[in-house]
Amino acid sequence: MPTATKGRAVELSDAQRLSWLRLIRSENVGPRTFRDLLNHFGSAENALAALPDLSRRGGRSSYKVCPADKAEAELDAVSRYGASMVALGERPYPPNLREIEAPPPLLTMAGPADTAGSKAVAIIGARNCSMAGAKLAATFAEELSRNGYLVVSGLARGIDSAAHKASLRLGTLAVFAGGINVIYPSENQALVEAFHQNAGGVVTEMPFGLKPRAREFPRRNRLISGISLGVLVIEAASRSGSLHTARFALEQNRDVLAVPGSPLDPRSEGANRLIQQGAALMMTPDDALQVLEANSASLLSQNFEEPAGAEHPGYNTEEISENDRQRLLYALGPTPSDVDEIIRFLQISPQAAQVMLLELELAGRLERHRGNKVSLIT
């Protein structure tokens, strides 16, 4: 089991790290499913052994468990690249990120940036930003980093790149939508190299070598906001990824800050709308510092608790009847339903519900939604 003492981080053994990687890379296993499996079976190794049977009971005859040699190859590739794979709760794992709903169990990380501190702020915005927008991003990033904040962004063109460049010397972190070795856009290759020569870092939850696809960017945006105490938006169109990141920030109880712009510039429409909807209006870096310092106490004061399941042998598997499984299927539908409400409606134990939902999810028949909701894939 991972070792930990009160107030200190866990530390996985090599064998545990391999099992964790195999589990999160197995078919239909995401961060929430990973946590549920560890809760129920007590260890990733036990969960791996149970995956095929769970999937079969969920209605799928074949299931792909990530092979040990494939996981070993990824760990080796990560190491040769000069990166490391960090588990939830280990010291380099960003502390604010572990507070979000279903944090990634493993992150691939590289670079000298100090990610173990709680003081981090995201600066994001338009790729096709104006010269004034880029200057604002640099001004905010430089001043915030000078005050001890790790500046987090997504390495995109425009505002992201300006923020990274301005905070290189004191601390910046780029979150990737693809593998740690896939720099996107490629024009920022030199910028990433400068990370390693200064105080920069890169992080991703995606497999080594994976090229970023459109569906991966929302996952990246969720990490950007999750790592940070607040998200500062500078120049964002009405339908931009920056607004998605701001929405994640609200769901994660993070501060949303926005720099206003001209109502005649479509690049400012998103930021202006955020202010209209209650985001804190930022005129100077001092404004951002005041908001972040005032509202960060609740996150900064939380102590780490070892991931659930890491010290437990697992529950005794309950005898679940086929009638219970059918009742659950009848209760579910394409509309997301709250898991706690399902448990009360069916009058079953939380453990039985957890097992049946895992069965359906591993069989590819269940979709998870924010707020502990699920729906049936029809």
Short mmCIF file of N, CA, C and O in Angstrom, two decimals, residues 85-207:
data_model
loop_
_atom_site.label_atom_id
_atom_site.label_comp_id
_atom_site.label_asym_id
_atom_site.label_seq_id
_atom_site.Cartn_x
_atom_site.Cartn_y
_atom_site.Cartn_z
N MET A 85 6.21 10.28 -13.74
CA MET A 85 4.78 10.06 -13.56
C MET A 85 4.47 10.16 -12.07
O MET A 85 4.99 9.39 -11.26
N VAL A 86 3.64 11.12 -11.73
CA VAL A 86 3.38 11.47 -10.33
C VAL A 86 1.96 11.08 -9.96
O VAL A 86 1.00 11.41 -10.68
N ALA A 87 1.81 10.39 -8.84
CA ALA A 87 0.49 9.93 -8.39
C ALA A 87 -0.18 10.97 -7.51
O ALA A 87 0.47 11.81 -6.87
N LEU A 88 -1.50 10.91 -7.49
CA LEU A 88 -2.31 11.79 -6.65
C LEU A 88 -1.81 11.72 -5.21
O LEU A 88 -1.77 10.65 -4.60
N GLY A 89 -1.39 12.87 -4.68
CA GLY A 89 -0.93 12.92 -3.31
C GLY A 89 0.57 12.92 -3.14
O GLY A 89 1.06 13.28 -2.07
N GLU A 90 1.31 12.52 -4.18
CA GLU A 90 2.75 12.62 -4.09
C GLU A 90 3.16 14.09 -4.19
O GLU A 90 2.45 14.92 -4.77
N ARG A 91 4.32 14.43 -3.66
CA ARG A 91 4.65 15.84 -3.44
C ARG A 91 4.57 16.72 -4.69
O ARG A 91 4.02 17.82 -4.62
N PRO A 92 5.07 16.33 -5.86
CA PRO A 92 4.99 17.26 -7.00
C PRO A 92 3.57 17.46 -7.52
O PRO A 92 3.33 18.37 -8.31
N TYR A 93 2.62 16.59 -7.12
CA TYR A 93 1.24 16.72 -7.60
C TYR A 93 0.65 18.03 -7.11
O TYR A 93 0.65 18.31 -5.91
N PRO A 94 0.14 18.89 -8.01
CA PRO A 94 -0.39 20.19 -7.59
C PRO A 94 -1.46 20.05 -6.52
O PRO A 94 -2.48 19.38 -6.74
N PRO A 95 -1.28 20.66 -5.36
CA PRO A 95 -2.20 20.43 -4.24
C PRO A 95 -3.63 20.89 -4.48
O PRO A 95 -4.56 20.26 -4.00
N ASN A 96 -3.82 21.99 -5.21
CA ASN A 96 -5.18 22.43 -5.48
C ASN A 96 -5.94 21.45 -6.36
O ASN A 96 -7.16 21.30 -6.24
N LEU A 97 -5.22 20.77 -7.25
CA LEU A 97 -5.86 19.86 -8.19
C LEU A 97 -6.49 18.67 -7.48
O LEU A 97 -7.53 18.16 -7.90
N ARG A 98 -5.87 18.23 -6.40
CA ARG A 98 -6.42 17.06 -5.71
C ARG A 98 -7.73 17.38 -4.99
O ARG A 98 -8.42 16.47 -4.52
N GLU A 99 -8.10 18.68 -4.91
CA GLU A 99 -9.34 19.07 -4.25
C GLU A 99 -10.54 19.03 -5.19
O GLU A 99 -11.68 19.15 -4.73
N ILE A 100 -10.33 18.89 -6.51
CA ILE A 100 -11.46 18.94 -7.44
C ILE A 100 -12.19 17.60 -7.46
O ILE A 100 -11.69 16.59 -6.94
N GLU A 101 -13.35 17.60 -8.09
CA GLU A 101 -14.10 16.36 -8.24
C GLU A 101 -13.37 15.46 -9.23
O GLU A 101 -13.05 15.86 -10.35
N ALA A 102 -13.07 14.24 -8.83
CA ALA A 102 -12.41 13.24 -9.67
C ALA A 102 -11.10 13.75 -10.26
O ALA A 102 -10.96 13.88 -11.47
N PRO A 103 -10.08 14.03 -9.43
CA PRO A 103 -8.80 14.46 -9.96
C PRO A 103 -8.09 13.31 -10.68
O PRO A 103 -8.31 12.14 -10.36
N PRO A 104 -7.23 13.61 -11.66
CA PRO A 104 -6.49 12.54 -12.34
C PRO A 104 -5.62 11.77 -11.35
O PRO A 104 -4.91 12.40 -10.55
N PRO A 105 -5.66 10.45 -11.37
CA PRO A 105 -4.83 9.70 -10.42
C PRO A 105 -3.34 9.79 -10.73
O PRO A 105 -2.52 9.67 -9.84
N LEU A 106 -2.99 10.00 -12.00
CA LEU A 106 -1.59 10.11 -12.41
C LEU A 106 -1.41 11.29 -13.34
O LEU A 106 -2.23 11.53 -14.22
N LEU A 107 -0.32 12.02 -13.14
CA LEU A 107 0.08 13.10 -14.03
C LEU A 107 1.50 12.83 -14.52
O LEU A 107 2.34 12.33 -13.76
N THR A 108 1.77 13.17 -15.78
CA THR A 108 3.14 13.14 -16.29
C THR A 108 3.67 14.57 -16.24
O THR A 108 3.03 15.49 -16.76
N MET A 109 4.83 14.76 -15.60
CA MET A 109 5.33 16.09 -15.32
C MET A 109 6.81 16.19 -15.68
O MET A 109 7.56 15.23 -15.55
N ALA A 110 7.21 17.39 -16.11
CA ALA A 110 8.62 17.64 -16.42
C ALA A 110 8.92 19.11 -16.17
O ALA A 110 8.04 19.97 -16.23
N GLY A 111 10.19 19.39 -15.89
CA GLY A 111 10.63 20.77 -15.72
C GLY A 111 10.84 21.13 -14.27
O GLY A 111 10.34 20.47 -13.36
N PRO A 112 11.59 22.22 -14.04
CA PRO A 112 11.96 22.61 -12.67
C PRO A 112 10.91 23.42 -11.92
O PRO A 112 11.15 23.81 -10.78
N ALA A 113 9.76 23.70 -12.51
CA ALA A 113 8.75 24.51 -11.81
C ALA A 113 8.34 23.83 -10.50
O ALA A 113 8.18 22.62 -10.44
N ASP A 114 8.18 24.64 -9.47
CA ASP A 114 7.73 24.13 -8.17
C ASP A 114 6.21 24.03 -8.18
O ASP A 114 5.52 25.03 -8.00
N THR A 115 5.70 22.84 -8.38
CA THR A 115 4.25 22.64 -8.46
C THR A 115 3.65 22.21 -7.14
O THR A 115 2.44 21.98 -7.06
N ALA A 116 4.46 22.09 -6.10
CA ALA A 116 3.96 21.60 -4.81
C ALA A 116 3.33 22.70 -3.97
O ALA A 116 2.71 22.42 -2.95
N GLY A 117 3.45 23.95 -4.39
CA GLY A 117 2.85 25.05 -3.64
C GLY A 117 1.40 25.27 -4.04
O GLY A 117 0.98 24.92 -5.14
N SER A 118 0.64 25.87 -3.15
CA SER A 118 -0.78 26.10 -3.42
C SER A 118 -1.04 27.36 -4.21
O SER A 118 -2.12 27.53 -4.78
N LYS A 119 -0.08 28.28 -4.25
CA LYS A 119 -0.29 29.57 -4.90
C LYS A 119 -0.06 29.44 -6.41
O LYS A 119 1.08 29.48 -6.88
N ALA A 120 -1.14 29.27 -7.14
CA ALA A 120 -1.09 29.18 -8.60
C ALA A 120 -2.27 29.94 -9.17
O ALA A 120 -3.36 29.94 -8.60
N VAL A 121 -2.06 30.59 -10.31
CA VAL A 121 -3.12 31.34 -10.96
C VAL A 121 -3.05 31.08 -12.46
O VAL A 121 -1.97 31.04 -13.04
N ALA A 122 -4.20 30.88 -13.08
CA ALA A 122 -4.26 30.66 -14.52
C ALA A 122 -4.48 31.99 -15.23
O ALA A 122 -5.28 32.82 -14.79
N ILE A 123 -3.76 32.18 -16.32
CA ILE A 123 -3.97 33.34 -17.20
C ILE A 123 -4.23 32.80 -18.60
O ILE A 123 -3.37 32.14 -19.18
N ILE A 124 -5.41 33.06 -19.13
CA ILE A 124 -5.82 32.48 -20.40
C ILE A 124 -6.53 33.54 -21.23
O ILE A 124 -6.93 34.58 -20.72
N GLY A 125 -6.67 33.25 -22.52
CA GLY A 125 -7.38 34.18 -23.38
C GLY A 125 -7.23 33.84 -24.85
O GLY A 125 -6.91 32.71 -25.22
N ALA A 126 -7.44 34.84 -25.69
CA ALA A 126 -7.54 34.64 -27.13
C ALA A 126 -6.21 34.23 -27.76
O ALA A 126 -5.15 34.73 -27.40
N ARG A 127 -6.32 33.31 -28.72
CA ARG A 127 -5.14 32.94 -29.51
C ARG A 127 -4.74 34.07 -30.45
O ARG A 127 -3.56 34.35 -30.64
N ASN A 128 -5.73 34.71 -31.06
CA ASN A 128 -5.46 35.82 -31.98
C ASN A 128 -5.61 37.15 -31.23
O ASN A 128 -6.34 38.05 -31.63
N CYS A 129 -4.89 37.26 -30.13
CA CYS A 129 -5.04 38.42 -29.26
C CYS A 129 -4.47 39.68 -29.90
O CYS A 129 -3.66 39.63 -30.83
N SER A 130 -4.87 40.80 -29.39
CA SER A 130 -4.31 42.07 -29.82
C SER A 130 -2.96 42.29 -29.14
O SER A 130 -2.60 41.61 -28.18
N MET A 131 -2.21 43.27 -29.66
CA MET A 131 -0.93 43.61 -29.04
C MET A 131 -1.15 44.10 -27.61
O MET A 131 -0.38 43.77 -26.70
N ALA A 132 -2.23 44.86 -27.40
CA ALA A 132 -2.55 45.35 -26.05
C ALA A 132 -2.89 44.19 -25.12
O ALA A 132 -2.49 44.19 -23.94
N GLY A 133 -3.61 43.19 -25.63
CA GLY A 133 -3.95 42.03 -24.82
C GLY A 133 -2.72 41.26 -24.40
O GLY A 133 -2.60 40.83 -23.24
N ALA A 134 -1.79 41.06 -25.34
CA ALA A 134 -0.55 40.35 -25.02
C ALA A 134 0.26 41.11 -23.96
O ALA A 134 0.84 40.51 -23.05
N LYS A 135 0.27 42.44 -24.09
CA LYS A 135 1.00 43.25 -23.11
C LYS A 135 0.36 43.15 -21.73
O LYS A 135 1.06 43.04 -20.71
N LEU A 136 -0.97 43.16 -21.68
CA LEU A 136 -1.66 43.00 -20.40
C LEU A 136 -1.36 41.65 -19.77
O LEU A 136 -1.12 41.55 -18.57
N ALA A 137 -1.39 40.60 -20.59
CA ALA A 137 -1.11 39.25 -20.08
C ALA A 137 0.29 39.19 -19.48
O ALA A 137 0.51 38.61 -18.41
N ALA A 138 1.26 39.80 -20.17
CA ALA A 138 2.63 39.80 -19.68
C ALA A 138 2.75 40.59 -18.38
O ALA A 138 3.43 40.18 -17.44
N THR A 139 2.06 41.72 -18.31
CA THR A 139 2.11 42.55 -17.11
C THR A 139 1.54 41.82 -15.90
O THR A 139 2.15 41.80 -14.82
N PHE A 140 0.37 41.21 -16.07
CA PHE A 140 -0.25 40.47 -14.97
C PHE A 140 0.62 39.28 -14.58
O PHE A 140 0.84 39.01 -13.39
N ALA A 141 1.12 38.54 -15.57
CA ALA A 141 1.91 37.34 -15.29
C ALA A 141 3.20 37.68 -14.55
O ALA A 141 3.57 37.01 -13.57
N GLU A 142 3.87 38.71 -15.01
CA GLU A 142 5.13 39.09 -14.36
C GLU A 142 4.91 39.52 -12.92
O GLU A 142 5.66 39.10 -12.01
N GLU A 143 3.89 40.32 -12.69
CA GLU A 143 3.65 40.82 -11.33
C GLU A 143 3.15 39.71 -10.41
O GLU A 143 3.55 39.63 -9.24
N LEU A 144 2.29 38.84 -10.90
CA LEU A 144 1.79 37.75 -10.07
C LEU A 144 2.91 36.77 -9.73
O LEU A 144 3.01 36.28 -8.59
N SER A 145 3.77 36.46 -10.69
CA SER A 145 4.88 35.56 -10.40
C SER A 145 5.86 36.19 -9.43
O SER A 145 6.44 35.52 -8.58
N ARG A 146 6.01 37.51 -9.53
CA ARG A 146 6.90 38.22 -8.60
C ARG A 146 6.36 38.14 -7.17
O ARG A 146 7.12 38.23 -6.20
N ASN A 147 5.05 37.95 -7.05
CA ASN A 147 4.43 37.82 -5.72
C ASN A 147 4.22 36.36 -5.31
O ASN A 147 3.42 36.08 -4.42
N GLY A 148 4.95 35.46 -5.94
CA GLY A 148 4.97 34.08 -5.50
C GLY A 148 3.96 33.16 -6.15
O GLY A 148 3.80 32.02 -5.70
N TYR A 149 3.28 33.61 -7.20
CA TYR A 149 2.29 32.77 -7.87
C TYR A 149 2.89 32.02 -9.05
O TYR A 149 3.63 32.61 -9.85
N LEU A 150 2.60 30.74 -9.13
CA LEU A 150 2.92 29.95 -10.31
C LEU A 150 1.88 30.29 -11.38
O LEU A 150 0.68 30.15 -11.14
N VAL A 151 2.33 30.74 -12.55
CA VAL A 151 1.41 31.13 -13.62
C VAL A 151 1.12 29.93 -14.50
O VAL A 151 2.03 29.33 -15.08
N VAL A 152 -0.15 29.57 -14.59
CA VAL A 152 -0.58 28.37 -15.30
C VAL A 152 -1.33 28.76 -16.57
O VAL A 152 -2.15 29.68 -16.55
N SER A 153 -1.05 28.07 -17.67
CA SER A 153 -1.79 28.32 -18.90
C SER A 153 -1.67 27.10 -19.81
O SER A 153 -1.13 26.07 -19.41
N GLY A 154 -2.17 27.24 -21.05
CA GLY A 154 -2.29 26.08 -21.92
C GLY A 154 -1.34 26.04 -23.10
O GLY A 154 -1.53 25.24 -24.02
N LEU A 155 -0.33 26.93 -23.13
CA LEU A 155 0.70 26.97 -24.17
C LEU A 155 0.15 27.34 -25.55
O LEU A 155 0.82 27.19 -26.56
N ALA A 156 -1.08 27.82 -25.61
CA ALA A 156 -1.64 28.21 -26.90
C ALA A 156 -0.98 29.51 -27.38
O ALA A 156 -0.30 30.19 -26.63
N ARG A 157 -1.21 29.82 -28.63
CA ARG A 157 -0.74 31.10 -29.16
C ARG A 157 -1.44 32.25 -28.42
O ARG A 157 -2.45 32.07 -27.78
N GLY A 158 -0.92 33.44 -28.56
CA GLY A 158 -1.59 34.61 -28.02
C GLY A 158 -1.38 34.82 -26.53
O GLY A 158 -0.26 34.84 -26.04
N ILE A 159 -2.50 34.94 -25.80
CA ILE A 159 -2.46 35.27 -24.37
C ILE A 159 -1.68 34.23 -23.58
O ILE A 159 -0.85 34.57 -22.72
N ASP A 160 -1.92 32.93 -23.84
CA ASP A 160 -1.22 31.87 -23.11
C ASP A 160 0.29 32.03 -23.23
O ASP A 160 1.03 32.02 -22.23
N SER A 161 0.77 32.17 -24.45
CA SER A 161 2.21 32.27 -24.68
C SER A 161 2.80 33.51 -24.03
O SER A 161 3.89 33.47 -23.44
N ALA A 162 2.07 34.63 -24.12
CA ALA A 162 2.55 35.87 -23.49
C ALA A 162 2.69 35.70 -21.98
O ALA A 162 3.67 36.17 -21.38
N ALA A 163 1.73 35.04 -21.37
CA ALA A 163 1.78 34.82 -19.92
C ALA A 163 2.94 33.91 -19.54
O ALA A 163 3.66 34.16 -18.55
N HIS A 164 3.15 32.83 -20.30
CA HIS A 164 4.26 31.92 -20.03
C HIS A 164 5.60 32.64 -20.12
O HIS A 164 6.47 32.50 -19.25
N LYS A 165 5.80 33.40 -21.20
CA LYS A 165 7.08 34.06 -21.43
C LYS A 165 7.40 35.05 -20.31
O LYS A 165 8.55 35.15 -19.87
N ALA A 166 6.39 35.77 -19.84
CA ALA A 166 6.62 36.79 -18.82
C ALA A 166 6.92 36.21 -17.44
O ALA A 166 7.49 36.89 -16.59
N SER A 167 6.53 34.95 -17.21
CA SER A 167 6.72 34.34 -15.89
C SER A 167 7.75 33.22 -15.90
O SER A 167 7.87 32.47 -14.92
N LEU A 168 8.50 33.10 -16.98
CA LEU A 168 9.49 32.04 -17.12
C LEU A 168 10.49 32.00 -15.97
O LEU A 168 10.81 30.94 -15.44
N ARG A 169 10.99 33.17 -15.62
CA ARG A 169 12.10 33.22 -14.67
C ARG A 169 11.68 32.81 -13.26
O ARG A 169 12.46 32.18 -12.54
N LEU A 170 10.43 33.12 -12.88
CA LEU A 170 10.00 32.88 -11.50
C LEU A 170 9.05 31.69 -11.34
O LEU A 170 8.86 31.21 -10.23
N GLY A 171 8.42 31.25 -12.44
CA GLY A 171 7.58 30.06 -12.31
C GLY A 171 6.36 30.06 -13.21
O GLY A 171 5.46 30.89 -13.05
N THR A 172 6.33 29.13 -14.15
CA THR A 172 5.17 28.98 -15.02
C THR A 172 4.95 27.50 -15.32
O THR A 172 5.89 26.71 -15.28
N LEU A 173 3.72 27.14 -15.61
CA LEU A 173 3.36 25.74 -15.86
C LEU A 173 2.43 25.67 -17.05
O LEU A 173 1.39 26.33 -17.07
N ALA A 174 2.79 24.87 -18.05
CA ALA A 174 1.95 24.66 -19.22
C ALA A 174 1.25 23.32 -19.11
O ALA A 174 1.88 22.29 -18.81
N VAL A 175 -0.06 23.32 -19.34
CA VAL A 175 -0.86 22.10 -19.28
C VAL A 175 -1.12 21.66 -20.72
O VAL A 175 -1.66 22.42 -21.52
N PHE A 176 -0.74 20.41 -21.03
CA PHE A 176 -0.86 19.88 -22.38
C PHE A 176 -2.17 19.11 -22.55
O PHE A 176 -2.65 18.47 -21.62
N ALA A 177 -2.70 19.14 -23.78
CA ALA A 177 -3.86 18.32 -24.12
C ALA A 177 -3.45 16.99 -24.71
O ALA A 177 -4.29 16.10 -24.89
N GLY A 178 -2.17 16.83 -25.01
CA GLY A 178 -1.65 15.58 -25.54
C GLY A 178 -0.54 15.04 -24.65
O GLY A 178 -0.44 15.41 -23.48
N GLY A 179 0.29 14.17 -25.22
CA GLY A 179 1.39 13.60 -24.46
C GLY A 179 2.42 14.64 -24.09
O GLY A 179 2.54 15.69 -24.73
N ILE A 180 3.21 14.34 -23.07
CA ILE A 180 4.20 15.28 -22.55
C ILE A 180 5.25 15.63 -23.60
O ILE A 180 5.85 16.70 -23.56
N ASN A 181 5.45 14.74 -24.57
CA ASN A 181 6.46 14.95 -25.61
C ASN A 181 5.89 15.55 -26.88
O ASN A 181 6.62 15.70 -27.87
N VAL A 182 4.61 15.89 -26.89
CA VAL A 182 3.97 16.45 -28.08
C VAL A 182 3.66 17.92 -27.82
O VAL A 182 2.67 18.26 -27.17
N ILE A 183 4.52 18.79 -28.32
CA ILE A 183 4.37 20.22 -28.08
C ILE A 183 3.41 20.81 -29.11
O ILE A 183 3.63 20.68 -30.32
N TYR A 184 2.34 21.41 -28.61
CA TYR A 184 1.32 21.97 -29.49
C TYR A 184 0.93 23.36 -28.99
O TYR A 184 0.59 23.50 -27.81
N PRO A 185 1.03 24.38 -29.86
CA PRO A 185 1.48 24.31 -31.25
C PRO A 185 3.00 24.13 -31.33
O PRO A 185 3.73 24.53 -30.42
N SER A 186 3.47 23.56 -32.44
CA SER A 186 4.88 23.24 -32.60
C SER A 186 5.76 24.48 -32.58
O SER A 186 6.95 24.40 -32.25
N GLU A 187 5.18 25.63 -32.90
CA GLU A 187 5.96 26.88 -32.90
C GLU A 187 6.44 27.26 -31.51
O GLU A 187 7.34 28.10 -31.36
N ASN A 188 5.89 26.63 -30.47
CA ASN A 188 6.30 26.92 -29.10
C ASN A 188 7.36 25.96 -28.57
O ASN A 188 7.60 25.89 -27.37
N GLN A 189 8.01 25.25 -29.49
CA GLN A 189 9.09 24.33 -29.11
C GLN A 189 10.18 25.08 -28.33
O GLN A 189 10.63 24.63 -27.27
N ALA A 190 10.61 26.22 -28.87
CA ALA A 190 11.67 26.98 -28.20
C ALA A 190 11.22 27.48 -26.83
O ALA A 190 12.01 27.53 -25.89
N LEU A 191 9.95 27.83 -26.71
CA LEU A 191 9.42 28.30 -25.43
C LEU A 191 9.49 27.19 -24.38
O LEU A 191 9.89 27.43 -23.24
N VAL A 192 9.11 25.98 -24.77
CA VAL A 192 9.16 24.85 -23.83
C VAL A 192 10.61 24.54 -23.45
O VAL A 192 10.90 24.21 -22.29
N GLU A 193 11.53 24.66 -24.40
CA GLU A 193 12.94 24.46 -24.07
C GLU A 193 13.41 25.50 -23.06
O GLU A 193 14.20 25.20 -22.16
N ALA A 194 12.90 26.72 -23.20
CA ALA A 194 13.24 27.77 -22.24
C ALA A 194 12.67 27.47 -20.85
O ALA A 194 13.24 27.89 -19.83
N PHE A 195 11.56 26.75 -20.79
CA PHE A 195 11.00 26.32 -19.51
C PHE A 195 12.06 25.61 -18.67
O PHE A 195 12.25 25.89 -17.50
N HIS A 196 12.72 24.66 -19.31
CA HIS A 196 13.66 23.80 -18.59
C HIS A 196 14.93 24.55 -18.18
O HIS A 196 15.63 24.13 -17.26
N GLN A 197 15.21 25.65 -18.85
CA GLN A 197 16.39 26.44 -18.51
C GLN A 197 16.09 27.51 -17.47
O GLN A 197 16.99 28.17 -16.98
N ASN A 198 14.80 27.67 -17.14
CA ASN A 198 14.40 28.68 -16.17
C ASN A 198 13.61 28.02 -15.04
O ASN A 198 14.13 27.14 -14.37
N ALA A 199 12.36 28.46 -14.84
CA ALA A 199 11.55 27.89 -13.76
C ALA A 199 10.20 27.46 -14.31
O ALA A 199 9.16 27.70 -13.71
N GLY A 200 10.24 26.82 -15.48
CA GLY A 200 9.01 26.38 -16.11
C GLY A 200 8.78 24.89 -15.95
O GLY A 200 9.68 24.13 -15.61
N GLY A 201 7.54 24.48 -16.22
CA GLY A 201 7.20 23.06 -16.15
C GLY A 201 6.06 22.75 -17.09
O GLY A 201 5.34 23.65 -17.54
N VAL A 202 5.92 21.48 -17.41
CA VAL A 202 4.81 21.02 -18.25
C VAL A 202 4.15 19.84 -17.55
O VAL A 202 4.79 19.08 -16.82
N VAL A 203 2.85 19.68 -17.80
CA VAL A 203 2.09 18.62 -17.14
C VAL A 203 0.96 18.16 -18.06
O VAL A 203 0.41 18.95 -18.83
N THR A 204 0.62 16.88 -17.97
CA THR A 204 -0.50 16.33 -18.72
C THR A 204 -0.99 15.07 -18.03
O THR A 204 -0.24 14.42 -17.30
N GLU A 205 -2.26 14.73 -18.28
CA GLU A 205 -2.77 13.45 -17.81
C GLU A 205 -2.86 12.45 -18.95
O GLU A 205 -3.26 11.30 -18.75
N MET A 206 -2.49 12.88 -20.17
CA MET A 206 -2.65 12.04 -21.36
C MET A 206 -1.44 11.13 -21.57
O MET A 206 -0.34 11.41 -21.09
N PRO A 207 -1.62 10.02 -22.31
CA PRO A 207 -0.52 9.07 -22.54
C PRO A 207 0.63 9.67 -23.33
O PRO A 207 0.44 10.56 -24.16
#
